[in-house]
Short mmCIF file of N, CA and C in Angstrom, two decimals:
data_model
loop_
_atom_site.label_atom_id
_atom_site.label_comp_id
_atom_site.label_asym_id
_atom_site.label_seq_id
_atom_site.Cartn_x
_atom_site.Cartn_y
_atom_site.Cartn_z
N UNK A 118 6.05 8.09 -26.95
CA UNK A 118 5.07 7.12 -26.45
C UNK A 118 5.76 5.98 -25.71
N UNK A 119 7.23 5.37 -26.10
CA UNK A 119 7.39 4.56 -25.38
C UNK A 119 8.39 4.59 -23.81
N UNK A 120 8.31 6.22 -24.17
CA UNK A 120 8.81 6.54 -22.87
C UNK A 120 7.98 6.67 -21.74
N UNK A 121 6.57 6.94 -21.81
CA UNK A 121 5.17 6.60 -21.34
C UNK A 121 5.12 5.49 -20.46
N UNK A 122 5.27 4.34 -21.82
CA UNK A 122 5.04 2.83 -21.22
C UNK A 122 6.31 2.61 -20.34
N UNK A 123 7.53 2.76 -20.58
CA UNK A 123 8.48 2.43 -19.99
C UNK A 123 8.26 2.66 -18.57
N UNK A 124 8.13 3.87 -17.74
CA UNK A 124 8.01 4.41 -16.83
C UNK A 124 6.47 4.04 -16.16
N UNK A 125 5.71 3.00 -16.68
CA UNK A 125 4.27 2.79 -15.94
C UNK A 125 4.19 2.09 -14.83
N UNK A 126 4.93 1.01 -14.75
CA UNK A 126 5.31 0.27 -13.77
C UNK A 126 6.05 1.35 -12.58
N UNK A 127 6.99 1.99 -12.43
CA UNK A 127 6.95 2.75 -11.09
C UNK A 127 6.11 3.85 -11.17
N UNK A 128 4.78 4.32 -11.98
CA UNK A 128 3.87 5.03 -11.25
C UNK A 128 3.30 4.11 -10.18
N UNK A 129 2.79 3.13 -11.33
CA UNK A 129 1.90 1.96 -9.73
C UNK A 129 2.71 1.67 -8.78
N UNK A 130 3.81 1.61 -8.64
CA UNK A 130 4.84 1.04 -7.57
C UNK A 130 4.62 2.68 -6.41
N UNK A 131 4.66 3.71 -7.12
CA UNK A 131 4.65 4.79 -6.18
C UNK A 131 3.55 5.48 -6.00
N UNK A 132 2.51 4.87 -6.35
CA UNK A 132 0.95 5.31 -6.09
C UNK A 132 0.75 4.03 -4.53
N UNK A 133 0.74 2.63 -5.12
CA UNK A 133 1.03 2.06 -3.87
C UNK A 133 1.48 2.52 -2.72
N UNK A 134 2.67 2.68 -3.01
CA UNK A 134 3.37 3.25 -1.93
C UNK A 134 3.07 4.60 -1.20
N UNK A 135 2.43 5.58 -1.63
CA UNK A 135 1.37 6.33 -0.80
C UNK A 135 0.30 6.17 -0.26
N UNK A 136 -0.17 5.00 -0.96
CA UNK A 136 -1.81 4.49 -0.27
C UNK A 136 -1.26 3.41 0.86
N UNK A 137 -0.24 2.78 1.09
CA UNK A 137 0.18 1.99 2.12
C UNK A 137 0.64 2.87 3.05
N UNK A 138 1.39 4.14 2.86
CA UNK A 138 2.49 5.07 3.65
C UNK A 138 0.91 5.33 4.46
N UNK A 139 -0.41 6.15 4.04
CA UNK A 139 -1.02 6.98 4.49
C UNK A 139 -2.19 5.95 5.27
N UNK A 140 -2.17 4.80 4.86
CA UNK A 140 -2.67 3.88 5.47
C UNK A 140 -1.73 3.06 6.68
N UNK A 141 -0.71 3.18 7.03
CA UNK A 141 -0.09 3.00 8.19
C UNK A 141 0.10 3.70 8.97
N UNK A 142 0.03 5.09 8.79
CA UNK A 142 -0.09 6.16 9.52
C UNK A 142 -1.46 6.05 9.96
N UNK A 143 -2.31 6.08 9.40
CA UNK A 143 -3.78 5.85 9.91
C UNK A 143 -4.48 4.94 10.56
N UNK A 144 -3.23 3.71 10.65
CA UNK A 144 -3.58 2.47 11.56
C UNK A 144 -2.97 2.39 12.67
N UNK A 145 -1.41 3.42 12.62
CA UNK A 145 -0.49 3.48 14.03
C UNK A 145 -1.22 4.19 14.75
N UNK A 146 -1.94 5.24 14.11
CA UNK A 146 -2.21 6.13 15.19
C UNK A 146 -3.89 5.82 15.59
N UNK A 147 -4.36 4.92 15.32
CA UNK A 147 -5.46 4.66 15.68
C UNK A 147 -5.16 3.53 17.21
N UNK A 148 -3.68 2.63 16.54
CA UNK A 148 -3.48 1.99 17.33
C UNK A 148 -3.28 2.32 18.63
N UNK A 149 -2.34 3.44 18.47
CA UNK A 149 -1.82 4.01 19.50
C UNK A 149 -3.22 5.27 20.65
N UNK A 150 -4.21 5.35 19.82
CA UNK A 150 -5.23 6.02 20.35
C UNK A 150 -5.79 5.01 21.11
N UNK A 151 -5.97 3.84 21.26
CA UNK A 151 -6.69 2.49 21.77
C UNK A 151 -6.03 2.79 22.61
N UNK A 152 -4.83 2.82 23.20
CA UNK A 152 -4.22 2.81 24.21
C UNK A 152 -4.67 3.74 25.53
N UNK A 153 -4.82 4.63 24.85
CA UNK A 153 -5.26 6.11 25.65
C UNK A 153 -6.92 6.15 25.91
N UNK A 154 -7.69 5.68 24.89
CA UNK A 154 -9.29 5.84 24.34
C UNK A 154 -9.49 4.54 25.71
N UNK A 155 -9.22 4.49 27.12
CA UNK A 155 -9.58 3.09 27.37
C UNK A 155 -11.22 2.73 27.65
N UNK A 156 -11.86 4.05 28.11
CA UNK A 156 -13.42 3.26 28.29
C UNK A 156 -14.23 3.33 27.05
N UNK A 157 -13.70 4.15 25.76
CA UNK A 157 -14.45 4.40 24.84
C UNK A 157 -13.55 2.66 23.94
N UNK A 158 -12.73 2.53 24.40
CA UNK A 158 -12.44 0.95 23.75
C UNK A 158 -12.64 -0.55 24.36
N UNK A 159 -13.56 -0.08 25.15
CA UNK A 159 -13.86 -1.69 26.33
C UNK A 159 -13.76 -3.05 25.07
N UNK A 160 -14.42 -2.94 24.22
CA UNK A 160 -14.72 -4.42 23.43
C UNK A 160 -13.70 -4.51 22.25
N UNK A 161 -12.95 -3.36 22.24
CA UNK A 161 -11.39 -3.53 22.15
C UNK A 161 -11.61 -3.40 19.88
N UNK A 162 -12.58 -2.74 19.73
CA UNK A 162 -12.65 -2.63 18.35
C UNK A 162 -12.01 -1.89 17.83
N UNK A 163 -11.24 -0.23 18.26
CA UNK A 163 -10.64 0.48 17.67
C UNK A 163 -9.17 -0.48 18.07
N UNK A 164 -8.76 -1.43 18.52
CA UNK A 164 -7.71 -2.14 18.21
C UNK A 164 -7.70 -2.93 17.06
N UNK A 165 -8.71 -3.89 16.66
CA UNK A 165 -8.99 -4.39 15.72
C UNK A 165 -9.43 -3.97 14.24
N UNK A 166 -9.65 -2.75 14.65
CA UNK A 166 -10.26 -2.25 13.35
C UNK A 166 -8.52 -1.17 12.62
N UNK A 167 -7.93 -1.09 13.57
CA UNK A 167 -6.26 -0.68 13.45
C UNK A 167 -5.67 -1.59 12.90
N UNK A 168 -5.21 -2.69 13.58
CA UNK A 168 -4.85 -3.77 12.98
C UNK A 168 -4.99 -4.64 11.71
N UNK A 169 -6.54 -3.81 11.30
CA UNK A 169 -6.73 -4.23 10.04
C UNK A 169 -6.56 -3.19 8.81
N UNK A 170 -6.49 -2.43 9.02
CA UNK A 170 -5.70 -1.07 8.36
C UNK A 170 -4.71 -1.37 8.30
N UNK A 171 -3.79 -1.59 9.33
CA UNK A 171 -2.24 -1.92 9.20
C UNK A 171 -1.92 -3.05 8.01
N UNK A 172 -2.71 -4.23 8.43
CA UNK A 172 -2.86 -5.48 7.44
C UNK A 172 -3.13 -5.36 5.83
N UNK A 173 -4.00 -4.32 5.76
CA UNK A 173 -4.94 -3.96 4.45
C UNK A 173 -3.33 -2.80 3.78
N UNK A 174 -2.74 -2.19 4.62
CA UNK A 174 -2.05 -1.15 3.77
C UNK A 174 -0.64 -2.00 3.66
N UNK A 175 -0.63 -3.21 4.12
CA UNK A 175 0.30 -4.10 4.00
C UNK A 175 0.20 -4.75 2.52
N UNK A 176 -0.73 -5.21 3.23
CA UNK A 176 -1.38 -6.37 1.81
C UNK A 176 -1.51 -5.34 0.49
N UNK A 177 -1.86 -4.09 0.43
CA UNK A 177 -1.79 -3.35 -0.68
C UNK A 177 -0.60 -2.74 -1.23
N UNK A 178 0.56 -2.40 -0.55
CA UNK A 178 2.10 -2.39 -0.59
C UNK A 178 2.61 -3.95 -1.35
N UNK A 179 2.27 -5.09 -0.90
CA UNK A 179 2.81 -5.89 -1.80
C UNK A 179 2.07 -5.87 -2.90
N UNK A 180 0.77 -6.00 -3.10
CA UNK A 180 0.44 -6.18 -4.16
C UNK A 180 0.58 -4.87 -5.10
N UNK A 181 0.54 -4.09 -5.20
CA UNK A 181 1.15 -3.28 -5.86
C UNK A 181 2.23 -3.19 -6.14
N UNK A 182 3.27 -3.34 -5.60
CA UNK A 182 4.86 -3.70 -6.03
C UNK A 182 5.21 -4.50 -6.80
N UNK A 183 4.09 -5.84 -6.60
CA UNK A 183 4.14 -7.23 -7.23
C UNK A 183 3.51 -6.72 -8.82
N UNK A 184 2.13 -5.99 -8.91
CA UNK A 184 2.01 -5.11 -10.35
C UNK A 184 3.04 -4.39 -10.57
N UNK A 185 3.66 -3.32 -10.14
CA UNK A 185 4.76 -2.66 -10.47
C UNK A 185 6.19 -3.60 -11.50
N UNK A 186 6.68 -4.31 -10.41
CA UNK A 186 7.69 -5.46 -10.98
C UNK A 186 6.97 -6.16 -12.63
N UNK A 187 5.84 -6.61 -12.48
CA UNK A 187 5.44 -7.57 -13.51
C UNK A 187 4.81 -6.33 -14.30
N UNK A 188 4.54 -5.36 -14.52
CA UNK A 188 4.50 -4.60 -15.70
C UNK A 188 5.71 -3.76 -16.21
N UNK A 189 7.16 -3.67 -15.45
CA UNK A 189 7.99 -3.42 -16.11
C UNK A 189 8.80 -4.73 -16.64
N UNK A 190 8.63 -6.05 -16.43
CA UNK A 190 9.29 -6.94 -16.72
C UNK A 190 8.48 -7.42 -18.13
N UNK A 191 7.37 -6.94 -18.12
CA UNK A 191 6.58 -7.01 -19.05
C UNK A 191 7.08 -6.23 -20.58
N UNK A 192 6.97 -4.54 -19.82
CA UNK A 192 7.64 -3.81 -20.96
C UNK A 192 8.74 -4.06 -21.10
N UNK A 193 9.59 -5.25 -20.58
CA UNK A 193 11.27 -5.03 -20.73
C UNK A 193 11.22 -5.96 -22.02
N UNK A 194 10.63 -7.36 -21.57
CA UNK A 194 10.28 -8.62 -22.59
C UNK A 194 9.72 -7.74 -24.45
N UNK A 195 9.19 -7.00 -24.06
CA UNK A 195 8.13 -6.45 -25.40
C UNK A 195 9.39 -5.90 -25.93
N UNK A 196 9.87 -5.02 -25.38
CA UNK A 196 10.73 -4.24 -26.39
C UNK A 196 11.90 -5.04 -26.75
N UNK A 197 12.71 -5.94 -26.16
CA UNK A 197 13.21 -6.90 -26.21
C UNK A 197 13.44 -7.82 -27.57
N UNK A 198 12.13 -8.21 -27.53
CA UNK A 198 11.74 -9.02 -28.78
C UNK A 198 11.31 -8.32 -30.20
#
């Protein structure tokens, strides 16, 4: 069992890290479709709506890492004491 807990903190660290990986891929290449898409992007939304994918799989990469770190520093303190 406490080999369980030990190891919980880099599941979330590497569950993150696939939902950011597959979410930057899904924002480059949207980005990079804006480029090409030019009359179907006149008001320029599949740029913006990229950019915020990019932002969102950003912002979810740290925060998940930031859970990752603070639940193994967590289990480090517990067993510790």
């Amino acid at each position: 069992m406490k080999r369980m807990e030990r190891y919980e903190g880099k599941e979330i660290t590497q569950m993150c890290k696939m939902i950011a990986t597959v979410g930057l891929v899904v924002g480059i290449s949207l980005f990079l479709l804006s480029f090409v898409a030019n009359a179907y992007n006149k008001d320029f939304f599949l740029t913006i709506i990229s950019l915020g994918v990019i932002g969102a799989s950003m912002f979810m990469f740290g925060f998940g890492t930031f859970l990752g770190i603070l639940m193994e520093t967590y289990g480090n303190s517990k067993t510790s004491v």
